[in-house]
Coordinates of C-alpha atoms in Angstrom, one line a residue:
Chain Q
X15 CA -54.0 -69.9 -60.1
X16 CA -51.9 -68.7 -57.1
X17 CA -50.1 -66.1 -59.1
X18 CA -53.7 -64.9 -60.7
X19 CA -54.7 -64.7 -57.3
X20 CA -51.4 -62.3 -56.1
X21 CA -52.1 -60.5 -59.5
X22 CA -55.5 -59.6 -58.6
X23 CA -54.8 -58.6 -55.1
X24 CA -52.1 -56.5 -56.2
X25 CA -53.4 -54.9 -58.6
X26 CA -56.7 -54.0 -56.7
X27 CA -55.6 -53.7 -53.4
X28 CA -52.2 -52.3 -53.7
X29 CA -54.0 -48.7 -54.2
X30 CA -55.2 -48.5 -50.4
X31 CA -51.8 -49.0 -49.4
X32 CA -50.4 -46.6 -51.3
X33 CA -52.9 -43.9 -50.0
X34 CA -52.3 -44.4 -46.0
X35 CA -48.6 -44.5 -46.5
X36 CA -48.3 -41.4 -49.0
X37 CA -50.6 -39.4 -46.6
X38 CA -49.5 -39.4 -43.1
X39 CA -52.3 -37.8 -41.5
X40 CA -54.9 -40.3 -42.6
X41 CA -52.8 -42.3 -40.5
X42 CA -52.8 -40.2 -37.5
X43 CA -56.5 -39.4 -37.4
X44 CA -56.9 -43.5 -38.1
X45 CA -55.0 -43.8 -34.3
X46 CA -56.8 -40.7 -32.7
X47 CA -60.3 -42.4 -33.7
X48 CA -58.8 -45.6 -32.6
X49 CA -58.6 -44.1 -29.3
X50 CA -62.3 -42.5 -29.5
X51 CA -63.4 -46.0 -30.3
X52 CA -61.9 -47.9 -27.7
X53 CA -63.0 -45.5 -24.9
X54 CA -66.5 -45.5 -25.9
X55 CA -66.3 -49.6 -26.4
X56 CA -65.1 -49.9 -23.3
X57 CA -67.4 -47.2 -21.5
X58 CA -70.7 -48.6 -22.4
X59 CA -70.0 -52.0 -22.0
X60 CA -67.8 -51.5 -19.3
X61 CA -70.0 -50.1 -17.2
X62 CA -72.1 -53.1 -18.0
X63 CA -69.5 -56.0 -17.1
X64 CA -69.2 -53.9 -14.0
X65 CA -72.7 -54.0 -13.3
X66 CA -72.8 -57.6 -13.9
X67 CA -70.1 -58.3 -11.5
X68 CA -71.8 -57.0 -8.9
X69 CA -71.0 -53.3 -8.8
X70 CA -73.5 -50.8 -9.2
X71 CA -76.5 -53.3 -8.1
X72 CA -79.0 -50.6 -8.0
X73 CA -79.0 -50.1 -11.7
X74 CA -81.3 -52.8 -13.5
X75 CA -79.6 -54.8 -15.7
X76 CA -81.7 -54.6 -18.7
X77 CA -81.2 -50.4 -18.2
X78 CA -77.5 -50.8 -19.2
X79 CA -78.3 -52.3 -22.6
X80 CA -79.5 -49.0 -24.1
X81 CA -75.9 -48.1 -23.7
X82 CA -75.2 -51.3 -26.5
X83 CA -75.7 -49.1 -29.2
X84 CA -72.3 -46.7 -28.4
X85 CA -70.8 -49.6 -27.9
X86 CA -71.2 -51.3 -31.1
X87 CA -70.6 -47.5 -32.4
X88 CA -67.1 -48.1 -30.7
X89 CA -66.4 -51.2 -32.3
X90 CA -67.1 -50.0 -35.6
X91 CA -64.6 -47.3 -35.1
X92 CA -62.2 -49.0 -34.0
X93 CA -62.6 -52.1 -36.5
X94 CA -62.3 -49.0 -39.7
X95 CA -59.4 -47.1 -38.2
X96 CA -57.8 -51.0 -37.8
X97 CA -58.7 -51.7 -41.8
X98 CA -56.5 -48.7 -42.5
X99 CA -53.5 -49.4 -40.5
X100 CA -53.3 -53.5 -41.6
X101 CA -54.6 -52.4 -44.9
X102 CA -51.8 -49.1 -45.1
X103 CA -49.0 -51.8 -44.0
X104 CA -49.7 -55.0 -44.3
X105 CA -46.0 -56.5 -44.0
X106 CA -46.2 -54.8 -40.2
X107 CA -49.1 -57.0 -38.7
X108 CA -49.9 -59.8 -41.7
X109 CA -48.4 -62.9 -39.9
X110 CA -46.8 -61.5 -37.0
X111 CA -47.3 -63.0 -33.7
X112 CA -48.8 -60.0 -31.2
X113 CA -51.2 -59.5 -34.6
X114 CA -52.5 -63.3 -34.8
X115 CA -53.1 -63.0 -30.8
X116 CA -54.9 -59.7 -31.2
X117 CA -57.3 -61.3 -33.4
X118 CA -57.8 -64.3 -31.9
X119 CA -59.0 -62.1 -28.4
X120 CA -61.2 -60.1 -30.8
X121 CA -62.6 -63.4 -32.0
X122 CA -62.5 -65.0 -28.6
X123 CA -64.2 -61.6 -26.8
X124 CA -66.7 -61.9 -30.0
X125 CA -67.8 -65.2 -28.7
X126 CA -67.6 -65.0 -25.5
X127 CA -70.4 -62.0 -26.3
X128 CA -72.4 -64.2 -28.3
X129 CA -72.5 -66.5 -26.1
X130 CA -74.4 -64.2 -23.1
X131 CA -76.7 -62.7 -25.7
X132 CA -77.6 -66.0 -26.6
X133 CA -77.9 -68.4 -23.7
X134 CA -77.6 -65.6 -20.2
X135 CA -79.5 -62.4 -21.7
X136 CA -82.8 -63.7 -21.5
X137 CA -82.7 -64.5 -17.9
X138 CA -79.8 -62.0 -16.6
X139 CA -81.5 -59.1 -18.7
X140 CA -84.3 -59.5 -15.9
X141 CA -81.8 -59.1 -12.8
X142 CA -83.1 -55.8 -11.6
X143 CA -82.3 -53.8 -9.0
X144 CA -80.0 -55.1 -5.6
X145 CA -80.4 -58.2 -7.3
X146 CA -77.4 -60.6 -8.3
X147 CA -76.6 -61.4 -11.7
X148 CA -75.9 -65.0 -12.9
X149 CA -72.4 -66.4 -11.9
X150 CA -72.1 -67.1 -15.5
X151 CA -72.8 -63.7 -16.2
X152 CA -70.5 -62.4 -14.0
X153 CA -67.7 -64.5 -15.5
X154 CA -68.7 -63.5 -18.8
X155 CA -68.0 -60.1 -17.5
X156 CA -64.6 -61.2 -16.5
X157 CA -63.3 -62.5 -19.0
X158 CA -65.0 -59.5 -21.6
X159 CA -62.6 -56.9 -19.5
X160 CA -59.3 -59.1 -19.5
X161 CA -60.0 -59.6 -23.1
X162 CA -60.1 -55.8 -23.5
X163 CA -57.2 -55.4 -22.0
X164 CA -55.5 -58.7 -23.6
X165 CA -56.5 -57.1 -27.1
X166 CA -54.7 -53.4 -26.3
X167 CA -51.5 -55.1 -25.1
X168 CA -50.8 -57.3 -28.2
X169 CA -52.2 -54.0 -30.3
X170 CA -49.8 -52.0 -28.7
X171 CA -46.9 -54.7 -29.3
X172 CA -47.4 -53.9 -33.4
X173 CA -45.8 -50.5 -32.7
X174 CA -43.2 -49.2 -34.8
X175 CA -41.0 -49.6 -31.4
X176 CA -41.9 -53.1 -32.1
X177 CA -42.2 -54.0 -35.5
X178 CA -41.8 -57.5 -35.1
X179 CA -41.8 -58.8 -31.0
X180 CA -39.2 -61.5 -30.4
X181 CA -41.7 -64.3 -29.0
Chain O
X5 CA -38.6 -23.1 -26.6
X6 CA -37.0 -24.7 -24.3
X7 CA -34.0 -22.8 -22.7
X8 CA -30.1 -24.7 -22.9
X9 CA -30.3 -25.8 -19.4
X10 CA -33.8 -27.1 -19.9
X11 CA -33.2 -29.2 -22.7
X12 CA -29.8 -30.6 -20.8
X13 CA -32.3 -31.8 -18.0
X14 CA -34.6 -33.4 -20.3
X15 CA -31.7 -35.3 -22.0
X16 CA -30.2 -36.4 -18.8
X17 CA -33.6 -37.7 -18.0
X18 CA -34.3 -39.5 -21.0
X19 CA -30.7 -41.3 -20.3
X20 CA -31.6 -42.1 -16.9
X21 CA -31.5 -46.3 -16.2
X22 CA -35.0 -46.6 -16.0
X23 CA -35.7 -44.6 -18.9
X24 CA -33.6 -46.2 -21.0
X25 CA -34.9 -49.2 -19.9
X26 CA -38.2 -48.5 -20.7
X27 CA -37.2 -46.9 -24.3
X28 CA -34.7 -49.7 -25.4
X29 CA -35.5 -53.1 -23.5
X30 CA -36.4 -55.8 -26.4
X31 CA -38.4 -57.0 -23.3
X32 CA -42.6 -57.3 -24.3
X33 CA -42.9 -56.3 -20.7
X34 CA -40.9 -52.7 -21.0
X35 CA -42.9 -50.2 -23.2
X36 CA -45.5 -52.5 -24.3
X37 CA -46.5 -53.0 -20.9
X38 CA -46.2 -48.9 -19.8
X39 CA -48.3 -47.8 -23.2
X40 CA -51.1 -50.8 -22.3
X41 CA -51.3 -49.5 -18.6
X42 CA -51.3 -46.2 -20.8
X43 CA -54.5 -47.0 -22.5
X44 CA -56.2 -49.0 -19.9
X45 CA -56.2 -45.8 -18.0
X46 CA -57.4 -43.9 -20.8
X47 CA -60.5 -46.6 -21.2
X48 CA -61.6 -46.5 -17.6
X49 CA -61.4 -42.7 -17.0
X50 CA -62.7 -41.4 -20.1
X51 CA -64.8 -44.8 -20.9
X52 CA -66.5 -44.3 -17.8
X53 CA -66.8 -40.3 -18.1
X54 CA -68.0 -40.5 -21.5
X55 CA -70.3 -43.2 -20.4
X56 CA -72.0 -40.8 -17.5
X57 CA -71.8 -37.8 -20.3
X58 CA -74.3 -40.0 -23.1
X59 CA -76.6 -40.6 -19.9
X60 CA -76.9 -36.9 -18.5
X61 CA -77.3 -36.0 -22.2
X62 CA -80.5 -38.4 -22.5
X63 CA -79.5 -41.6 -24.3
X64 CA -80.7 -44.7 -22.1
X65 CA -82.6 -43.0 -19.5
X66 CA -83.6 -46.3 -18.0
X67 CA -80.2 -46.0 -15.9
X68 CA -80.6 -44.5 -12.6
X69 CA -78.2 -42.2 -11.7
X70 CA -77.5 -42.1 -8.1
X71 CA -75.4 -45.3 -8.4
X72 CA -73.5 -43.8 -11.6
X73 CA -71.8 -42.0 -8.3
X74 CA -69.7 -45.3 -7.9
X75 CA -67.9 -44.4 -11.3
X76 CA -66.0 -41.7 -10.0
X77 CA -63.9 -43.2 -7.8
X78 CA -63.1 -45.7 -10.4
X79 CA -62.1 -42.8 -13.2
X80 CA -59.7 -41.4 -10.7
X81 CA -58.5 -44.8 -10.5
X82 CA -58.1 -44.6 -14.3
X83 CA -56.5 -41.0 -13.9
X84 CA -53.6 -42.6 -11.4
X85 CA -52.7 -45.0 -13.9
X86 CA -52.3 -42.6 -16.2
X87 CA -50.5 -40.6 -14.3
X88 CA -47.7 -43.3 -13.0
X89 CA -47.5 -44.8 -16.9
X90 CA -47.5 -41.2 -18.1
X91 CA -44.3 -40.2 -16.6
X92 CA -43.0 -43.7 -17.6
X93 CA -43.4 -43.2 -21.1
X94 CA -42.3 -39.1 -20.6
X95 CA -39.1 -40.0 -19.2
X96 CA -38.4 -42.4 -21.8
X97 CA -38.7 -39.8 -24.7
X98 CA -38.2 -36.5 -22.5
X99 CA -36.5 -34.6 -25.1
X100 CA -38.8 -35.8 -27.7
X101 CA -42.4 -35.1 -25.8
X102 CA -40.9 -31.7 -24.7
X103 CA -39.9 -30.7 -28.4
X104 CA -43.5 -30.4 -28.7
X105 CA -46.2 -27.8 -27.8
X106 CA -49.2 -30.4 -28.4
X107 CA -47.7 -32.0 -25.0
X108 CA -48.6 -29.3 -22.9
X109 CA -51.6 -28.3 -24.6
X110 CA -52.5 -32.3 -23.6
X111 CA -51.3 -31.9 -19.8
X112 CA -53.6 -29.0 -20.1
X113 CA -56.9 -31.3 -21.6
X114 CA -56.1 -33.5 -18.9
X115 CA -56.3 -30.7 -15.8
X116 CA -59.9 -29.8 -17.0
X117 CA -60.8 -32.7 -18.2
X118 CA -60.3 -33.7 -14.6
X119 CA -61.8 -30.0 -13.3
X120 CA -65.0 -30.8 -15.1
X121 CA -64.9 -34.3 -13.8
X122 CA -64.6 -32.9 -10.4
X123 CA -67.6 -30.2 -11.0
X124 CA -70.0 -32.6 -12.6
X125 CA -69.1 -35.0 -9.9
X126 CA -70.8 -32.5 -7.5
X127 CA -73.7 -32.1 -9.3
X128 CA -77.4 -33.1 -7.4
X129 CA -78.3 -36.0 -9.6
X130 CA -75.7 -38.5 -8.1
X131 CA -77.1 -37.7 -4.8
X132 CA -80.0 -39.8 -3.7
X133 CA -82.6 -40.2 -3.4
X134 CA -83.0 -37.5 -6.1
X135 CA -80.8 -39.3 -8.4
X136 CA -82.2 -42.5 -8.0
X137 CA -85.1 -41.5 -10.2
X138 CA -84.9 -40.9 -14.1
X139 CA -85.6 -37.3 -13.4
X140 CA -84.5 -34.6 -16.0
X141 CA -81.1 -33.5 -15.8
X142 CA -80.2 -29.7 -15.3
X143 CA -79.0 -27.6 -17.6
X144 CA -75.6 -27.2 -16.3
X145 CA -75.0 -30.7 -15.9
X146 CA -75.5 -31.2 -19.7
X147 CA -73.1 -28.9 -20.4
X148 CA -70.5 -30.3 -18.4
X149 CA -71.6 -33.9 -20.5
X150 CA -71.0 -32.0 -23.9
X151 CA -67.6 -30.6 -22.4
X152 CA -66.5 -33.8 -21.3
X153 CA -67.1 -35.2 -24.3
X154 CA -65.1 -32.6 -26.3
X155 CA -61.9 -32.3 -24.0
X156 CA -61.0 -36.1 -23.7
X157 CA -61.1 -36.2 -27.4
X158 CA -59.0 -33.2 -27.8
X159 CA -56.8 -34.7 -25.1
X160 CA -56.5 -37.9 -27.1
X161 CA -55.6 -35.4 -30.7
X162 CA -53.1 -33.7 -28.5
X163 CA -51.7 -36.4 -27.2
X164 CA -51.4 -38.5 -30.9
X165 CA -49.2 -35.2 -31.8
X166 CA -47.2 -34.9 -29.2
X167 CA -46.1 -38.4 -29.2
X168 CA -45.5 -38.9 -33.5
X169 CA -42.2 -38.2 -33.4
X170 CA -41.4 -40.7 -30.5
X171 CA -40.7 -44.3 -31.9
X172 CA -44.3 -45.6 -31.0
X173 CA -46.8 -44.6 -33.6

């Protein structure tokens, strides 16, 4: 069964690999849109953890959603360019350390999301203007930006500097 | 490109202790740490800019601008970073980074990316209390929002190309 299994991952997958590593350049736009996609990620909802840490108390918070959608935009981006590079070389981030971290700050930053759309948004997305968001709000905010930056330093450690960091 | 003596200076930079450091340390704190200061910088600077550029150019007009002013500050914060990390990872691979033209044609993305950061951040609708309503947004100030827009990407291209020969990619 296990052998079927690595047949018929071989033998459909194996093509995508091929394709990334025959054609560099796929690769190099993947990492410029990478880029594109983390900036405007962390832009719009930036500007929105800021806000509910208590910068920028004149905008309303509910204004800042509208932003959401460049955000998600972002994400996507970023998640597609990331499909290419794990999917062009596996054997560089499959199993490795700085990759299982990576994912497990995406998953945790995923959560920590769901968890203010769900139980904070429908009272914090009524904090208007000069007004104080939730404390909980504010450490959702928190912990969204050191996730950010938790998920571009072990992204950064699967480097080809770094194929394999000596944790 | 470069002249002999040019290139001797870059080599003798790239061999410098701290350089090397930076290049060869196994350490998860030596260029790991440089490139993620690298790209924090780039996330607050043009995250914020681009940010400010989708608002002037009409998408969620329920934002007040006036306090968008407190941004700016904040993307020259995310410039300085840049800047300090940016020489960090330069000297590392001096010869390498100046083999290339895309390196200048980034340094040169980055100067008016930060020019038009600078003009837009005199424009009239930060100031209050004109800015504090959702009024429409001039003309020029949408242009520097499509410009900014187009430069930080092309800085990003520029500076992907530059940097594929160094070891990072």
């Amino acid at each position: 069964m296990e052998s079927l299994m690595s047949w018929l991952i071989w033998h459909t997958g194996a093509w995508f690999g091929w394709i990334v590593r025959d054609y560099p350049w796929i690769w190099g736009i993947a990492g410029v849109f990478h880029f594109i996609g983390l900036a405007l990620l962390v832009g719009a909802s930036g500007v929105l953890n800021l806000r509910l840490l208590g910068f920028m108390k004149r905008v309303p918070v509910e204004a800042l959603m509208d932003l959401m959608p460049w955000a998600i935009a972002g994400f996507t981006i970023t998640l597609v360019t990331g499909i290419i590079f794990v999917g062009g070389t596996p054997g560089r981030f499959l199993g490795s350390f700085a990759f299982n971290m990576k994912m497990l700050f995406i998953l945790a930053a995923g959560i920590n999301v769901l968890y203010f759309q769900v139980f904070l948004w429908p009272k914090d997305r009524h904090v208007g203007s000069a007004q104080d968001a939730s404390t909980s709000a504010a450490v959702v905010a928190g912990v969204s930006l050191f996730c950010w930056m938790a998920i571009s330093y072990f992204g950064l450690l699967l480097t080809r500097r770094y194929p394999r960091i000596p944790f | 490109m470069l002249g002999r003596a040019q290139k001797e200076a870059f080599a003798w930079l790239e061999s410098a202790a701290l350089s090397t450091w930076i290049r060869e340390s196994p350490s998860p704190w030596a260029y790991p740490l440089v490139l993620t200061l690298h790209t924090t910088g780039l996330g607050v600077l043009v995250g914020a800019n681009w940010a400010v550029a989708l608002r002037l150019l009409g998408f969620a007009p329920r934002i007040p601008l006036a306090p968008l002013a407190w941004l700016f500050p904040l993307m020259w914060v995310g410039f300085w970073i840049n800047a300090v990390s940016g020489v960090g990872l330069f000297i590392a691979d001096a010869t390498v980074w100046t083999a290339h033209p895309a390196f200048i044609v980034k340094l040169m993305f980055v100067a008016v990316g930060m020019g038009n950061l600078w003009l837009l951040r005199t424009s009239a609708v930060f100031r209050e209390p004109a800015g504090l309503a959702s009024e429409t947004v001039p003309r020029k100030d949408k242009i520097l929002a499509r410009a900014s827009l187009v430069i930080w990407a092309s800085a990003i291209v520029a500076g992907r190309l530059a940097g594929r020969y160094t070891a990072y990619q």
